Amino acid sequence: MTQGGFRCQHLTVVGLGLMGGSLARALRPYADTITGGDASAETREYALANGIANRVTDDLKAGVSEADVVLLAAPVRAVIQIVRGRIGAYLRSNTLLIDIGSTKEDICAAMGTLPIGVQAIGGHPMTGKEMSGIAHSDSLLYRERPFVLCPTRRTTPAARLRALALVEALGATPIEMDPHHHDRVVAAISHLPYLLSAALVATVSREGQRDDTVWRLAAGGFRDMSRLAAQDLDMMADILSTNTQAVATLLAHFRMQLAMLEARLLSDEEGALVDLLQVVREARLSWVQTYGPR
């Protein structure tokens, strides 16, 4: 545990959707006052009525100017806009600023331009739900989940310790890595799977135009493989536009894997395809055995 644990006088959460609302709920015991910032009046009213925040506002300056900890729970490009805008002028010296955007390199670079005195660090909790919105927020959403922390030019040793303490207060597991490494990893385990799911649905949809029996017989396997294709388009466009190179590189590698599978499938060599699939099966089983279901 981080020495001293996490405590703050005034916490502000900018963005009160599923993720931001869950942050506010989880950190409620550790903050004297919580301010919630959101553009939606309905969301702000819900946060007040359900004790998620003590105060609410749609004004960024009013929301962050008194805070000693600010969490940006907004889409990636919105976070970059906020950081590159005037938030640096609104924050008090020694305020801890953490975002939870899904890509980190562009955000951390923007944070590095903030005024000296702002304690900024990039964050990405590896968690979520299929349902969005503050009504689905959950104080246990981050419990026992990885929470990546990426340093910026404004991450002092003290800021790092405060961020680690905050992550521990959430019940999450902190993982520290540089922003470039983070973006390469999540491209493989999150962004590439989304595009593959979308490609699968596009392929089946084309077949379904010719024969709707495809849709009537689709069951568990298709449901599981296609789930990611239904993710919010604005969010995914936001993510993919800020991690383009890493995702494109992995798509090229995936095309090679498909070509290998196709070649083995059409090969006259008995067992060639099974041999390749056996290696893949063992890799999947090893992952589950080593890291367990989460």
CSV table of C-alpha atoms in Angstrom, one decimal:
chain,number,residue,atom,x,y,z
A,1,MET,CA,0.0,0.0,0.0
A,2,THR,CA,1.1,3.6,-0.7
A,3,GLN,CA,2.2,5.3,2.5
A,4,GLY,CA,-0.5,7.5,4.0
A,5,GLY,CA,-3.3,6.3,1.6
A,6,PHE,CA,-5.4,8.6,-0.5
A,7,ARG,CA,-7.3,11.6,0.8
A,8,CYS,CA,-8.4,14.9,-0.7
A,9,GLN,CA,-10.4,17.9,0.3
A,10,HIS,CA,-12.0,18.6,-3.0
A,11,LEU,CA,-12.3,16.1,-5.8
A,12,THR,CA,-13.7,17.1,-9.2
A,13,VAL,CA,-14.8,14.6,-11.8
A,14,VAL,CA,-15.2,16.0,-15.3
A,15,GLY,CA,-17.6,13.8,-17.2
A,16,LEU,CA,-20.2,11.9,-15.2
A,17,GLY,CA,-21.0,9.0,-17.4
A,18,LEU,CA,-20.5,5.4,-16.5
A,19,MET,CA,-16.8,5.8,-15.8
A,20,GLY,CA,-16.8,9.2,-14.2
A,21,GLY,CA,-19.9,8.4,-12.1
A,22,SER,CA,-18.2,5.2,-10.9
A,23,LEU,CA,-15.1,7.1,-10.0
A,24,ALA,CA,-17.1,9.5,-7.9
A,25,ARG,CA,-19.0,6.7,-6.1
A,26,ALA,CA,-15.8,4.8,-5.4
A,27,LEU,CA,-13.9,7.8,-4.1
A,28,ARG,CA,-16.8,9.2,-2.0
A,29,PRO,CA,-15.3,8.0,1.3
A,30,TYR,CA,-11.9,9.6,0.5
A,31,ALA,CA,-13.1,13.2,-0.4
A,32,ASP,CA,-14.6,15.9,1.7
A,33,THR,CA,-16.3,17.4,-1.3
A,34,ILE,CA,-17.0,16.1,-4.7
A,35,THR,CA,-17.9,18.3,-7.7
A,36,GLY,CA,-19.2,16.7,-10.8
A,37,GLY,CA,-18.9,18.4,-14.2
A,38,ASP,CA,-21.1,17.4,-17.1
A,39,ALA,CA,-22.8,19.1,-20.0
A,40,SER,CA,-26.1,17.2,-19.4
A,41,ALA,CA,-28.5,18.8,-17.0
A,42,GLU,CA,-30.2,15.5,-16.5
A,43,THR,CA,-26.9,13.8,-15.6
A,44,ARG,CA,-26.0,16.6,-13.2
A,45,GLU,CA,-29.4,16.3,-11.5
A,46,TYR,CA,-29.0,12.5,-11.2
A,47,ALA,CA,-25.6,13.0,-9.5
A,48,LEU,CA,-27.0,15.4,-6.9
A,49,ALA,CA,-30.2,13.4,-6.3
A,50,ASN,CA,-28.2,10.2,-5.7
A,51,GLY,CA,-25.4,11.6,-3.6
A,52,ILE,CA,-22.7,11.0,-6.2
A,53,ALA,CA,-21.6,14.6,-6.0
A,54,ASN,CA,-22.0,17.4,-3.5
A,55,ARG,CA,-22.0,20.0,-6.3
A,56,VAL,CA,-22.5,19.9,-10.0
A,57,THR,CA,-21.7,22.3,-12.9
A,58,ASP,CA,-21.3,22.6,-16.6
A,59,ASP,CA,-18.6,25.3,-16.3
A,60,LEU,CA,-15.1,23.9,-16.4
A,61,LYS,CA,-13.5,26.8,-14.5
A,62,ALA,CA,-16.0,26.7,-11.7
A,63,GLY,CA,-15.7,23.0,-11.4
A,64,VAL,CA,-11.9,22.7,-11.1
A,65,SER,CA,-10.7,26.0,-9.6
A,66,GLU,CA,-11.0,24.8,-6.0
A,67,ALA,CA,-10.1,21.2,-6.5
A,68,ASP,CA,-6.9,19.5,-5.2
A,69,VAL,CA,-7.6,16.4,-7.4
A,70,VAL,CA,-9.2,16.5,-10.9
A,71,LEU,CA,-10.2,13.5,-12.9
A,72,LEU,CA,-11.0,13.8,-16.6
A,73,ALA,CA,-13.5,11.1,-17.5
A,74,ALA,CA,-14.1,12.3,-21.0
A,75,PRO,CA,-13.4,10.9,-24.5
A,76,VAL,CA,-9.8,11.1,-25.7
A,77,ARG,CA,-10.1,14.0,-28.0
A,78,ALA,CA,-12.3,15.9,-25.5
A,79,VAL,CA,-9.5,15.4,-22.9
A,80,ILE,CA,-6.9,16.7,-25.3
A,81,GLN,CA,-9.0,19.7,-26.0
A,82,ILE,CA,-9.5,20.4,-22.3
A,83,VAL,CA,-5.8,20.0,-21.5
A,84,ARG,CA,-4.7,22.1,-24.5
A,85,GLY,CA,-7.3,24.7,-23.6
A,86,ARG,CA,-7.5,26.8,-20.5
A,87,ILE,CA,-7.6,24.2,-17.7
A,88,GLY,CA,-4.0,24.9,-16.9
A,89,ALA,CA,-4.9,28.4,-16.0
A,90,TYR,CA,-7.8,27.3,-13.8
A,91,LEU,CA,-6.0,24.7,-11.7
A,92,ARG,CA,-4.3,25.6,-8.4
A,93,SER,CA,-0.6,24.7,-7.9
A,94,ASN,CA,0.0,21.1,-6.8
A,95,THR,CA,-3.4,20.0,-8.1
A,96,LEU,CA,-3.3,16.3,-9.2
A,97,LEU,CA,-4.7,15.9,-12.7
A,98,ILE,CA,-5.5,12.4,-14.0
A,99,ASP,CA,-7.4,11.4,-17.1
A,100,ILE,CA,-8.9,8.0,-17.9
A,101,GLY,CA,-8.7,8.1,-21.7
A,102,SER,CA,-8.3,4.9,-23.7
A,103,THR,CA,-5.1,6.0,-25.5
A,104,LYS,CA,-2.3,7.8,-23.8
A,105,GLU,CA,0.5,9.1,-26.1
A,106,ASP,CA,-1.4,12.2,-27.4
A,107,ILE,CA,-2.9,13.0,-24.0
A,108,CYS,CA,0.4,12.7,-22.1
A,109,ALA,CA,2.1,14.9,-24.6
A,110,ALA,CA,-0.6,17.5,-24.1
A,111,MET,CA,-0.3,17.2,-20.3
A,112,GLY,CA,3.5,17.9,-20.7
A,113,THR,CA,2.7,21.4,-21.8
A,114,LEU,CA,0.7,22.3,-18.7
A,115,PRO,CA,2.1,25.0,-16.3
A,116,ILE,CA,4.8,23.9,-14.0
A,117,GLY,CA,3.1,23.1,-10.6
A,118,VAL,CA,0.2,21.1,-12.1
A,119,GLN,CA,0.8,17.4,-11.2
A,120,ALA,CA,-0.4,15.6,-14.3
A,121,ILE,CA,-0.4,11.9,-15.0
A,122,GLY,CA,-2.1,9.8,-17.6
A,123,GLY,CA,-4.4,7.0,-16.6
A,124,HIS,CA,-6.4,4.1,-18.2
A,125,PRO,CA,-8.5,1.8,-16.1
A,126,MET,CA,-9.1,-1.5,-18.0
A,127,THR,CA,-12.8,-2.0,-17.1
A,128,GLY,CA,-16.2,-1.0,-18.3
A,129,LYS,CA,-19.8,-2.2,-18.9
A,130,GLU,CA,-21.9,-2.7,-22.0
A,131,MET,CA,-24.4,-0.2,-20.5
A,132,SER,CA,-23.4,3.5,-20.5
A,133,GLY,CA,-24.5,6.5,-18.5
A,134,ILE,CA,-24.4,7.5,-14.8
A,135,ALA,CA,-27.4,5.4,-14.0
A,136,HIS,CA,-25.2,2.3,-14.5
A,137,SER,CA,-22.3,3.7,-12.5
A,138,ASP,CA,-20.9,1.4,-9.8
A,139,SER,CA,-18.5,2.0,-6.9
A,140,LEU,CA,-17.0,-1.5,-7.5
A,141,LEU,CA,-16.4,-1.0,-11.2
A,142,TYR,CA,-12.6,-0.6,-10.7
A,143,ARG,CA,-12.2,-3.2,-8.0
A,144,GLU,CA,-9.4,-5.7,-8.8
A,145,ARG,CA,-9.0,-4.4,-12.3
A,146,PRO,CA,-5.8,-3.1,-13.9
A,147,PHE,CA,-5.4,0.7,-13.8
A,148,VAL,CA,-2.5,1.9,-16.1
A,149,LEU,CA,-0.6,5.0,-15.1
A,150,CYS,CA,1.6,6.8,-17.7
A,151,PRO,CA,4.0,9.5,-16.6
A,152,THR,CA,4.2,12.9,-18.3
A,153,ARG,CA,6.6,15.8,-18.1
A,154,ARG,CA,4.4,17.1,-15.2
A,155,THR,CA,4.6,13.9,-13.2
A,156,THR,CA,6.7,14.5,-10.1
A,157,PRO,CA,7.6,11.8,-7.6
A,158,ALA,CA,5.0,13.2,-5.3
A,159,ALA,CA,2.3,13.1,-8.0
A,160,ARG,CA,3.2,9.5,-8.8
A,161,LEU,CA,2.7,8.5,-5.2
A,162,ARG,CA,-0.7,10.4,-5.0
A,163,ALA,CA,-1.8,8.7,-8.2
A,164,LEU,CA,-0.9,5.3,-6.9
A,165,ALA,CA,-2.7,5.9,-3.6
A,166,LEU,CA,-5.8,7.0,-5.6
A,167,VAL,CA,-5.7,3.8,-7.7
A,168,GLU,CA,-5.4,1.7,-4.5
A,169,ALA,CA,-8.4,3.6,-3.0
A,170,LEU,CA,-10.4,2.4,-6.0
A,171,GLY,CA,-9.4,-1.1,-5.2
A,172,ALA,CA,-7.7,-1.3,-8.6
A,173,THR,CA,-4.3,-2.7,-9.5
A,174,PRO,CA,-1.8,0.0,-10.6
A,175,ILE,CA,0.4,-0.8,-13.6
A,176,GLU,CA,3.0,1.8,-14.6
A,177,MET,CA,4.2,2.0,-18.2
A,178,ASP,CA,5.2,4.7,-20.7
A,179,PRO,CA,2.4,6.1,-23.0
A,180,HIS,CA,3.9,4.6,-26.3
A,181,HIS,CA,4.1,1.1,-24.7
A,182,HIS,CA,0.5,1.4,-23.4
A,183,ASP,CA,-0.9,2.4,-26.8
A,184,ARG,CA,0.8,-0.5,-28.5
A,185,VAL,CA,-0.5,-3.0,-26.0
A,186,VAL,CA,-4.1,-1.8,-26.0
A,187,ALA,CA,-4.1,-1.7,-29.8
A,188,ALA,CA,-3.5,-5.5,-29.7
A,189,ILE,CA,-6.0,-6.4,-26.9
A,190,SER,CA,-8.8,-3.8,-27.4
A,191,HIS,CA,-8.7,-1.8,-30.6
A,192,LEU,CA,-7.8,-4.6,-33.0
A,193,PRO,CA,-10.5,-6.9,-31.6
A,194,TYR,CA,-13.1,-4.2,-32.3
A,195,LEU,CA,-12.1,-3.9,-35.9
A,196,LEU,CA,-12.0,-7.7,-36.3
A,197,SER,CA,-15.5,-7.9,-34.8
A,198,ALA,CA,-16.7,-5.2,-37.2
A,199,ALA,CA,-15.2,-7.1,-40.1
A,200,LEU,CA,-16.9,-10.3,-39.0
A,201,VAL,CA,-20.3,-8.6,-38.8
A,202,ALA,CA,-19.7,-7.0,-42.2
A,203,THR,CA,-18.9,-10.4,-43.8
A,204,VAL,CA,-21.9,-12.1,-42.2
A,205,SER,CA,-24.2,-9.2,-43.1
A,206,ARG,CA,-23.2,-9.5,-46.7
A,207,GLU,CA,-24.0,-13.2,-46.6
A,208,GLY,CA,-27.3,-12.4,-44.8
A,209,GLN,CA,-28.4,-10.2,-47.7
A,210,ARG,CA,-28.3,-13.2,-49.9
A,211,ASP,CA,-29.8,-15.7,-47.3
A,212,ASP,CA,-31.4,-14.5,-44.1
A,213,THR,CA,-31.1,-18.0,-42.6
A,214,VAL,CA,-27.7,-16.8,-41.5
A,215,TRP,CA,-29.4,-14.4,-39.0
A,216,ARG,CA,-32.0,-16.9,-37.9
A,217,LEU,CA,-29.4,-19.5,-37.0
A,218,ALA,CA,-26.8,-17.1,-35.5
A,219,ALA,CA,-26.2,-18.1,-31.9
A,220,GLY,CA,-23.6,-18.0,-29.1
A,221,GLY,CA,-20.5,-18.1,-31.2
A,222,PHE,CA,-21.6,-15.2,-33.4
A,223,ARG,CA,-23.0,-13.3,-30.5
A,224,ASP,CA,-19.7,-13.4,-28.5
A,225,MET,CA,-17.6,-12.6,-31.5
A,226,SER,CA,-19.8,-9.8,-32.8
A,227,ARG,CA,-20.4,-8.0,-29.4
A,228,LEU,CA,-17.6,-5.5,-29.9
A,229,ALA,CA,-19.0,-4.3,-33.2
A,230,ALA,CA,-21.9,-2.7,-31.3
A,231,GLN,CA,-19.7,-0.4,-29.3
A,232,ASP,CA,-20.3,3.4,-29.4
A,233,LEU,CA,-19.0,4.7,-32.8
A,234,ASP,CA,-18.1,8.1,-31.5
A,235,MET,CA,-15.9,6.6,-28.8
A,236,MET,CA,-14.3,4.1,-31.1
A,237,ALA,CA,-13.6,6.7,-33.8
A,238,ASP,CA,-12.0,8.8,-31.0
A,239,ILE,CA,-9.8,5.9,-30.0
A,240,LEU,CA,-8.8,4.8,-33.4
A,241,SER,CA,-7.9,8.3,-34.6
A,242,THR,CA,-5.4,8.7,-31.7
A,243,ASN,CA,-3.8,5.3,-32.1
A,244,THR,CA,-3.8,4.9,-35.9
A,245,GLN,CA,-0.2,3.6,-36.5
A,246,ALA,CA,-0.2,0.9,-33.8
A,247,VAL,CA,-3.6,-0.4,-35.0
A,248,ALA,CA,-2.6,-0.3,-38.6
A,249,THR,CA,0.6,-2.3,-37.9
A,250,LEU,CA,-1.4,-5.0,-36.1
A,251,LEU,CA,-4.0,-5.2,-38.9
A,252,ALA,CA,-1.1,-6.0,-41.2
A,253,HIS,CA,0.1,-8.7,-38.9
A,254,PHE,CA,-3.4,-10.1,-38.7
A,255,ARG,CA,-3.7,-10.2,-42.5
A,256,MET,CA,-0.6,-12.4,-42.4
A,257,GLN,CA,-2.2,-14.7,-39.9
A,258,LEU,CA,-5.4,-15.0,-42.0
A,259,ALA,CA,-3.2,-15.8,-45.1
A,260,MET,CA,-1.5,-18.6,-43.2
A,261,LEU,CA,-4.9,-20.0,-42.1
A,262,GLU,CA,-6.2,-19.8,-45.6
A,263,ALA,CA,-3.1,-21.5,-47.0
A,264,ARG,CA,-3.3,-24.3,-44.5
A,265,LEU,CA,-7.1,-24.7,-45.1
A,266,LEU,CA,-6.5,-25.2,-48.8
A,267,SER,CA,-3.4,-27.3,-48.4
A,268,ASP,CA,-3.5,-31.0,-49.2
A,269,GLU,CA,-1.2,-31.6,-46.3
A,270,GLU,CA,-3.1,-33.6,-43.7
A,271,GLY,CA,-3.2,-32.0,-40.3
A,272,ALA,CA,-1.5,-28.7,-41.4
A,273,LEU,CA,-4.4,-26.6,-40.3
A,274,VAL,CA,-4.9,-28.5,-37.0
A,275,ASP,CA,-1.2,-28.1,-36.1
A,276,LEU,CA,-1.5,-24.3,-36.5
A,277,LEU,CA,-4.7,-24.1,-34.5
A,278,GLN,CA,-3.2,-26.3,-31.8
A,279,VAL,CA,-0.5,-23.7,-31.1
A,280,VAL,CA,-3.2,-21.0,-30.9
A,281,ARG,CA,-5.4,-23.1,-28.6
A,282,GLU,CA,-2.5,-23.6,-26.2
A,283,ALA,CA,-1.7,-19.9,-26.2
A,284,ARG,CA,-5.3,-19.1,-25.2
A,285,LEU,CA,-5.4,-21.8,-22.5
A,286,SER,CA,-2.1,-20.6,-21.1
A,287,TRP,CA,-3.4,-17.1,-20.8
A,288,VAL,CA,-6.5,-18.2,-18.9
A,289,GLN,CA,-4.4,-20.4,-16.6
A,290,THR,CA,-1.8,-17.8,-15.9
A,291,TYR,CA,-4.0,-14.7,-15.4
A,292,GLY,CA,-7.4,-16.3,-14.7
A,293,PRO,CA,-10.8,-15.0,-15.7
A,294,ARG,CA,-11.4,-11.3,-14.8
